[in-house]
Amino acid sequence: MAIAFLFLYFLAFAAATTSHASIPLEDLKTIHPLRPTATATAGHPLPGIDCLSWRLAVETDNIKNWDLVPATCENYVGHYMLGMQYRHDCDVVADVAIKFAKTLRIPKDGRSIWVFDIDETAFSNLPYYAGPDVAFGAKPYNATSFDEYAATANVPALPASLRLYQNLVKLGIKAVFITGSSTSLEKARIINLKRVGYYTWEKLVLKDSSDKRTSLVFKSEERTKLVAQGYRIVGNIGDQWSDILGNNTGSRTFKLPDPMYYVA
Ligand SMILES: *[C@@H]1O[C@H](CO)[C@@H](O)[C@H](O)[C@H]1NC(C)=O
Ligand SMILES: *[C@@H]1O[C@H](CO)[C@@H](O)[C@H](O)[C@H]1NC(C)=O
Ligand SMILES: [Mg+2]
């Protein structure tokens, strides 16, 4: 029964593919977007569709330097972050990164490193961002309350990144954490990293609160120092474009989703 169903599904898929392939490009304008069929919503745009477009635009870095999640998208972003889609999107990034790492030939000199960002990369600050004063980034950033949260040293790991980390350690690739979080949080971050399963790393680089470099410049310059010290950056993962653009970005970069905030 299941096999018969699968076969029918395959036939339907093959037929659909064929008929789409035969439509000339200039006729695409005759294909209408799908509409919900329920009477209550028939003929109306799908709720959340503009927020999905907004999220795609921020994830691709087409929209830059944005300040807040649009108020109309607070619910959308909240559902995305708390639901399975965010987890699946992160898992795909980790899967690709692990597959890539396994293709690398790692010399046994201990100089191969993988750069990890911390917030929304090694850790997930969702318990903080889901709070009513933060509203998934729809309310203005409050550095004081965020640092209070980070100082609890009780921030959960982002499971996909922890899985990547565990695979890298097995492959002989060392983690280097480069974070914009303040040097005053160093102790808390160390306790927190170990508590959630990041047991060992080559370096942990934090940013002094008097350091006025942008995150892009800070992270670029810190990576450049690592390369000058003889490290090979074989991979680099972060939730912000400023984690993975600039100089000495690494052999391959991986961008995790983050529709809650933008760091230049
Ligand atoms: C920021 O957070 C601190 C600490 O929780 C709080 O005292 C302060 O009122 C908050 N500031 C704003 C503008 O909400
Ligand atoms: C990258 O390196 C070039 C050359 O040293 C420098 O001019 C530029 O500012 C660097 N970019 C960043 C983002 O640090
Ligand atoms: Mg981050």
PDB file of C-alpha atoms in Angstrom, residues 26-236:
ATOM      1  CA  GLU A  26       7.581  34.595 -20.811  1.00  0.00           C
ATOM      2  CA  ASP A  27       4.442  32.717 -19.722  1.00  0.00           C
ATOM      3  CA  LEU A  28       5.456  32.738 -16.041  1.00  0.00           C
ATOM      4  CA  LYS A  29       3.333  35.841 -15.493  1.00  0.00           C
ATOM      5  CA  THR A  30       0.270  33.725 -16.199  1.00  0.00           C
ATOM      6  CA  ILE A  31       1.047  31.490 -13.184  1.00  0.00           C
ATOM      7  CA  HIS A  32      -0.713  32.940 -10.180  1.00  0.00           C
ATOM      8  CA  PRO A  33       0.644  32.646  -6.644  1.00  0.00           C
ATOM      9  CA  LEU A  34      -1.069  29.921  -4.630  1.00  0.00           C
ATOM     10  CA  ARG A  35      -3.918  31.147  -2.478  1.00  0.00           C
ATOM     11  CA  PRO A  36      -5.302  29.469   0.632  1.00  0.00           C
ATOM     12  CA  THR A  37      -8.480  27.621  -0.311  1.00  0.00           C
ATOM     13  CA  ALA A  38     -10.324  27.942   3.019  1.00  0.00           C
ATOM     14  CA  THR A  39     -13.256  30.337   2.524  1.00  0.00           C
ATOM     15  CA  ALA A  40     -12.162  32.479   5.460  1.00  0.00           C
ATOM     16  CA  THR A  41      -8.888  33.416   3.772  1.00  0.00           C
ATOM     17  CA  ALA A  42      -9.628  32.832   0.087  1.00  0.00           C
ATOM     18  CA  GLY A  43      -8.370  35.673  -2.050  1.00  0.00           C
ATOM     19  CA  HIS A  44      -6.369  37.277   0.787  1.00  0.00           C
ATOM     20  CA  PRO A  45      -2.599  37.214   1.154  1.00  0.00           C
ATOM     21  CA  LEU A  46      -1.261  34.503   3.438  1.00  0.00           C
ATOM     22  CA  PRO A  47      -0.760  35.945   6.915  1.00  0.00           C
ATOM     23  CA  GLY A  48       2.932  36.352   7.630  1.00  0.00           C
ATOM     24  CA  ILE A  49       4.007  36.283   4.002  1.00  0.00           C
ATOM     25  CA  ASP A  50       5.513  39.774   4.193  1.00  0.00           C
ATOM     26  CA  CYS A  51       7.399  38.776   7.323  1.00  0.00           C
ATOM     27  CA  LEU A  52       8.799  35.750   5.512  1.00  0.00           C
ATOM     28  CA  SER A  53      10.019  38.085   2.746  1.00  0.00           C
ATOM     29  CA  TRP A  54      11.501  40.357   5.393  1.00  0.00           C
ATOM     30  CA  ARG A  55      13.279  37.418   7.052  1.00  0.00           C
ATOM     31  CA  LEU A  56      14.709  36.235   3.736  1.00  0.00           C
ATOM     32  CA  ALA A  57      15.955  39.776   3.034  1.00  0.00           C
ATOM     33  CA  VAL A  58      17.707  40.060   6.412  1.00  0.00           C
ATOM     34  CA  GLU A  59      19.175  36.556   6.233  1.00  0.00           C
ATOM     35  CA  THR A  60      20.650  37.259   2.810  1.00  0.00           C
ATOM     36  CA  ASP A  61      22.051  40.603   4.057  1.00  0.00           C
ATOM     37  CA  ASN A  62      20.010  42.515   1.480  1.00  0.00           C
ATOM     38  CA  ILE A  63      18.535  44.538   4.341  1.00  0.00           C
ATOM     39  CA  LYS A  64      21.487  45.786   6.416  1.00  0.00           C
ATOM     40  CA  ASN A  65      21.888  47.795   9.617  1.00  0.00           C
ATOM     41  CA  TRP A  66      18.310  47.211  10.659  1.00  0.00           C
ATOM     42  CA  ASP A  67      17.356  48.301  14.104  1.00  0.00           C
ATOM     43  CA  LEU A  68      14.342  46.347  15.263  1.00  0.00           C
ATOM     44  CA  VAL A  69      12.143  43.500  14.134  1.00  0.00           C
ATOM     45  CA  PRO A  70       9.130  45.253  12.539  1.00  0.00           C
ATOM     46  CA  ALA A  71       6.303  45.360  15.107  1.00  0.00           C
ATOM     47  CA  THR A  72       4.022  43.526  12.652  1.00  0.00           C
ATOM     48  CA  CYS A  73       6.542  40.660  12.524  1.00  0.00           C
ATOM     49  CA  GLU A  74       7.063  40.160  16.258  1.00  0.00           C
ATOM     50  CA  ASN A  75       4.659  37.204  16.341  1.00  0.00           C
ATOM     51  CA  TYR A  76       6.044  35.758  13.148  1.00  0.00           C
ATOM     52  CA  VAL A  77       9.637  35.909  14.403  1.00  0.00           C
ATOM     53  CA  GLY A  78       8.562  34.507  17.777  1.00  0.00           C
ATOM     54  CA  HIS A  79       6.854  31.535  16.156  1.00  0.00           C
ATOM     55  CA  TYR A  80       9.834  30.979  13.893  1.00  0.00           C
ATOM     56  CA  MET A  81      12.329  31.064  16.765  1.00  0.00           C
ATOM     57  CA  LEU A  82      10.310  28.892  19.141  1.00  0.00           C
ATOM     58  CA  GLY A  83       9.067  26.447  16.533  1.00  0.00           C
ATOM     59  CA  MET A  84      10.810  23.662  14.662  1.00  0.00           C
ATOM     60  CA  GLN A  85      11.772  25.747  11.609  1.00  0.00           C
ATOM     61  CA  TYR A  86      14.606  27.564  13.400  1.00  0.00           C
ATOM     62  CA  ARG A  87      15.932  24.267  14.757  1.00  0.00           C
ATOM     63  CA  HIS A  88      15.763  22.639  11.339  1.00  0.00           C
ATOM     64  CA  ASP A  89      17.414  25.630   9.662  1.00  0.00           C
ATOM     65  CA  CYS A  90      20.287  25.460  12.178  1.00  0.00           C
ATOM     66  CA  ASP A  91      20.580  21.683  11.750  1.00  0.00           C
ATOM     67  CA  VAL A  92      21.003  22.040   7.999  1.00  0.00           C
ATOM     68  CA  VAL A  93      23.882  24.494   8.581  1.00  0.00           C
ATOM     69  CA  ALA A  94      25.555  22.073  11.015  1.00  0.00           C
ATOM     70  CA  ASP A  95      25.036  19.114   8.664  1.00  0.00           C
ATOM     71  CA  VAL A  96      26.720  20.931   5.776  1.00  0.00           C
ATOM     72  CA  ALA A  97      29.548  22.171   8.015  1.00  0.00           C
ATOM     73  CA  ILE A  98      30.219  18.668   9.395  1.00  0.00           C
ATOM     74  CA  LYS A  99      30.193  17.183   5.895  1.00  0.00           C
ATOM     75  CA  PHE A 100      32.682  19.859   4.782  1.00  0.00           C
ATOM     76  CA  ALA A 101      34.926  19.339   7.831  1.00  0.00           C
ATOM     77  CA  LYS A 102      35.079  15.596   7.122  1.00  0.00           C
ATOM     78  CA  THR A 103      36.521  16.295   3.652  1.00  0.00           C
ATOM     79  CA  LEU A 104      39.475  18.211   5.130  1.00  0.00           C
ATOM     80  CA  ARG A 105      42.911  16.694   5.581  1.00  0.00           C
ATOM     81  CA  ILE A 106      43.919  17.847   9.051  1.00  0.00           C
ATOM     82  CA  PRO A 107      47.697  17.818   9.709  1.00  0.00           C
ATOM     83  CA  LYS A 108      48.567  16.615  13.193  1.00  0.00           C
ATOM     84  CA  ASP A 109      50.262  19.898  14.146  1.00  0.00           C
ATOM     85  CA  GLY A 110      47.337  21.261  16.182  1.00  0.00           C
ATOM     86  CA  ARG A 111      47.144  24.436  14.077  1.00  0.00           C
ATOM     87  CA  SER A 112      43.774  23.798  12.419  1.00  0.00           C
ATOM     88  CA  ILE A 113      41.070  25.909  14.042  1.00  0.00           C
ATOM     89  CA  TRP A 114      37.396  26.614  13.566  1.00  0.00           C
ATOM     90  CA  VAL A 115      36.113  30.042  14.605  1.00  0.00           C
ATOM     91  CA  PHE A 116      32.850  30.089  16.531  1.00  0.00           C
ATOM     92  CA  ASP A 117      30.845  33.125  17.472  1.00  0.00           C
ATOM     93  CA  ILE A 118      29.081  32.740  20.843  1.00  0.00           C
ATOM     94  CA  ASP A 119      25.676  34.478  20.993  1.00  0.00           C
ATOM     95  CA  GLU A 120      23.086  32.806  18.766  1.00  0.00           C
ATOM     96  CA  THR A 121      25.900  30.497  17.618  1.00  0.00           C
ATOM     97  CA  ALA A 122      27.526  28.466  20.410  1.00  0.00           C
ATOM     98  CA  PHE A 123      24.704  29.578  22.711  1.00  0.00           C
ATOM     99  CA  SER A 124      21.041  30.352  22.166  1.00  0.00           C
ATOM    100  CA  ASN A 125      19.764  33.368  24.085  1.00  0.00           C
ATOM    101  CA  LEU A 126      16.147  32.455  23.352  1.00  0.00           C
ATOM    102  CA  PRO A 127      15.168  32.332  27.054  1.00  0.00           C
ATOM    103  CA  TYR A 128      16.147  36.017  27.178  1.00  0.00           C
ATOM    104  CA  TYR A 129      14.841  37.046  23.753  1.00  0.00           C
ATOM    105  CA  ALA A 130      11.437  35.457  24.363  1.00  0.00           C
ATOM    106  CA  GLY A 131      10.844  37.797  27.333  1.00  0.00           C
ATOM    107  CA  PRO A 132       8.192  40.539  27.038  1.00  0.00           C
ATOM    108  CA  ASP A 133      10.765  43.359  27.383  1.00  0.00           C
ATOM    109  CA  VAL A 134      12.731  42.008  24.448  1.00  0.00           C
ATOM    110  CA  ALA A 135       9.952  40.514  22.279  1.00  0.00           C
ATOM    111  CA  PHE A 136      12.295  38.617  19.911  1.00  0.00           C
ATOM    112  CA  GLY A 137      14.046  41.833  18.969  1.00  0.00           C
ATOM    113  CA  ALA A 138      10.910  43.920  18.406  1.00  0.00           C
ATOM    114  CA  LYS A 139      11.877  46.037  21.467  1.00  0.00           C
ATOM    115  CA  PRO A 140      15.119  48.076  21.664  1.00  0.00           C
ATOM    116  CA  TYR A 141      18.259  46.270  22.807  1.00  0.00           C
ATOM    117  CA  ASN A 142      19.076  46.737  26.506  1.00  0.00           C
ATOM    118  CA  ALA A 143      22.764  45.991  27.082  1.00  0.00           C
ATOM    119  CA  THR A 144      22.330  46.072  30.869  1.00  0.00           C
ATOM    120  CA  SER A 145      19.640  43.415  31.033  1.00  0.00           C
ATOM    121  CA  PHE A 146      21.341  41.298  28.372  1.00  0.00           C
ATOM    122  CA  ASP A 147      24.634  41.318  30.273  1.00  0.00           C
ATOM    123  CA  GLU A 148      22.749  40.403  33.463  1.00  0.00           C
ATOM    124  CA  TYR A 149      21.337  37.412  31.625  1.00  0.00           C
ATOM    125  CA  ALA A 150      24.741  36.410  30.205  1.00  0.00           C
ATOM    126  CA  ALA A 151      26.284  36.763  33.670  1.00  0.00           C
ATOM    127  CA  THR A 152      24.034  33.982  35.001  1.00  0.00           C
ATOM    128  CA  ALA A 153      26.299  31.617  32.996  1.00  0.00           C
ATOM    129  CA  ASN A 154      23.171  29.603  32.431  1.00  0.00           C
ATOM    130  CA  VAL A 155      22.589  30.173  28.733  1.00  0.00           C
ATOM    131  CA  PRO A 156      21.710  26.992  26.810  1.00  0.00           C
ATOM    132  CA  ALA A 157      23.785  25.698  23.896  1.00  0.00           C
ATOM    133  CA  LEU A 158      22.447  25.974  20.377  1.00  0.00           C
ATOM    134  CA  PRO A 159      22.164  22.199  19.790  1.00  0.00           C
ATOM    135  CA  ALA A 160      23.244  22.297  16.126  1.00  0.00           C
ATOM    136  CA  SER A 161      26.442  24.208  16.952  1.00  0.00           C
ATOM    137  CA  LEU A 162      27.280  21.901  19.841  1.00  0.00           C
ATOM    138  CA  ARG A 163      26.919  18.929  17.482  1.00  0.00           C
ATOM    139  CA  LEU A 164      29.264  20.638  14.992  1.00  0.00           C
ATOM    140  CA  TYR A 165      31.744  21.350  17.810  1.00  0.00           C
ATOM    141  CA  GLN A 166      31.709  17.700  18.951  1.00  0.00           C
ATOM    142  CA  ASN A 167      32.415  16.499  15.412  1.00  0.00           C
ATOM    143  CA  LEU A 168      35.249  19.014  14.960  1.00  0.00           C
ATOM    144  CA  VAL A 169      36.923  17.946  18.205  1.00  0.00           C
ATOM    145  CA  LYS A 170      36.854  14.325  16.997  1.00  0.00           C
ATOM    146  CA  LEU A 171      38.457  15.414  13.717  1.00  0.00           C
ATOM    147  CA  GLY A 172      41.302  17.194  15.532  1.00  0.00           C
ATOM    148  CA  ILE A 173      40.080  20.707  14.711  1.00  0.00           C
ATOM    149  CA  LYS A 174      40.297  23.122  17.646  1.00  0.00           C
ATOM    150  CA  ALA A 175      37.624  25.653  18.494  1.00  0.00           C
ATOM    151  CA  VAL A 176      38.384  29.362  18.850  1.00  0.00           C
ATOM    152  CA  PHE A 177      35.565  31.489  20.223  1.00  0.00           C
ATOM    153  CA  ILE A 178      35.554  35.129  19.112  1.00  0.00           C
ATOM    154  CA  THR A 179      32.737  37.087  20.710  1.00  0.00           C
ATOM    155  CA  GLY A 180      31.654  40.688  20.937  1.00  0.00           C
ATOM    156  CA  SER A 181      30.635  40.094  24.528  1.00  0.00           C
ATOM    157  CA  SER A 182      32.498  42.173  27.060  1.00  0.00           C
ATOM    158  CA  THR A 183      35.722  41.015  28.712  1.00  0.00           C
ATOM    159  CA  SER A 184      33.934  41.595  32.044  1.00  0.00           C
ATOM    160  CA  LEU A 185      31.859  38.511  31.173  1.00  0.00           C
ATOM    161  CA  GLU A 186      34.881  36.278  30.617  1.00  0.00           C
ATOM    162  CA  LYS A 187      34.443  34.184  33.764  1.00  0.00           C
ATOM    163  CA  ALA A 188      30.721  33.686  33.172  1.00  0.00           C
ATOM    164  CA  ARG A 189      31.285  32.715  29.558  1.00  0.00           C
ATOM    165  CA  ILE A 190      33.947  30.147  30.503  1.00  0.00           C
ATOM    166  CA  ILE A 191      31.701  28.558  33.142  1.00  0.00           C
ATOM    167  CA  ASN A 192      28.787  28.620  30.708  1.00  0.00           C
ATOM    168  CA  LEU A 193      30.711  27.092  27.801  1.00  0.00           C
ATOM    169  CA  LYS A 194      31.857  24.184  29.957  1.00  0.00           C
ATOM    170  CA  ARG A 195      28.468  23.753  31.592  1.00  0.00           C
ATOM    171  CA  VAL A 196      26.704  23.175  28.268  1.00  0.00           C
ATOM    172  CA  GLY A 197      29.321  20.897  26.720  1.00  0.00           C
ATOM    173  CA  TYR A 198      32.028  23.029  25.080  1.00  0.00           C
ATOM    174  CA  TYR A 199      34.724  21.491  27.255  1.00  0.00           C
ATOM    175  CA  THR A 200      37.875  22.562  25.472  1.00  0.00           C
ATOM    176  CA  TRP A 201      39.074  25.323  23.150  1.00  0.00           C
ATOM    177  CA  GLU A 202      42.268  26.894  21.860  1.00  0.00           C
ATOM    178  CA  LYS A 203      41.351  30.522  22.544  1.00  0.00           C
ATOM    179  CA  LEU A 204      38.460  32.600  23.812  1.00  0.00           C
ATOM    180  CA  VAL A 205      38.607  36.195  22.549  1.00  0.00           C
ATOM    181  CA  LEU A 206      36.261  38.783  24.089  1.00  0.00           C
ATOM    182  CA  LYS A 207      35.857  42.469  23.272  1.00  0.00           C
ATOM    183  CA  ASP A 208      36.693  45.106  25.855  1.00  0.00           C
ATOM    184  CA  SER A 209      33.805  47.510  26.426  1.00  0.00           C
ATOM    185  CA  SER A 210      36.176  50.422  25.659  1.00  0.00           C
ATOM    186  CA  ASP A 211      36.943  48.855  22.249  1.00  0.00           C
ATOM    187  CA  LYS A 212      35.021  50.933  19.714  1.00  0.00           C
ATOM    188  CA  ARG A 213      35.835  48.821  16.654  1.00  0.00           C
ATOM    189  CA  THR A 214      32.790  47.471  14.827  1.00  0.00           C
ATOM    190  CA  SER A 215      32.243  43.757  15.210  1.00  0.00           C
ATOM    191  CA  LEU A 216      33.300  43.295  11.565  1.00  0.00           C
ATOM    192  CA  VAL A 217      36.664  45.005  12.120  1.00  0.00           C
ATOM    193  CA  PHE A 218      37.211  43.494  15.577  1.00  0.00           C
ATOM    194  CA  LYS A 219      36.589  39.949  14.362  1.00  0.00           C
ATOM    195  CA  SER A 220      38.615  40.444  11.168  1.00  0.00           C
ATOM    196  CA  GLU A 221      41.587  41.772  13.105  1.00  0.00           C
ATOM    197  CA  GLU A 222      41.403  39.020  15.718  1.00  0.00           C
ATOM    198  CA  ARG A 223      41.321  36.375  12.981  1.00  0.00           C
ATOM    199  CA  THR A 224      44.259  38.068  11.271  1.00  0.00           C
ATOM    200  CA  LYS A 225      46.213  37.799  14.557  1.00  0.00           C
ATOM    201  CA  LEU A 226      45.449  34.078  14.688  1.00  0.00           C
ATOM    202  CA  VAL A 227      46.727  33.570  11.150  1.00  0.00           C
ATOM    203  CA  ALA A 228      49.864  35.573  12.004  1.00  0.00           C
ATOM    204  CA  GLN A 229      50.354  33.169  14.941  1.00  0.00           C
ATOM    205  CA  GLY A 230      50.398  30.252  12.483  1.00  0.00           C
ATOM    206  CA  TYR A 231      46.840  28.977  12.808  1.00  0.00           C
ATOM    207  CA  ARG A 232      44.862  27.768   9.805  1.00  0.00           C
ATOM    208  CA  ILE A 233      41.225  28.849   9.960  1.00  0.00           C
ATOM    209  CA  VAL A 234      39.499  25.910   8.295  1.00  0.00           C
ATOM    210  CA  GLY A 235      35.971  27.040   9.097  1.00  0.00           C
ATOM    211  CA  ASN A 236      34.038  29.897  10.623  1.00  0.00           C
TER     212      ASN A 236
END
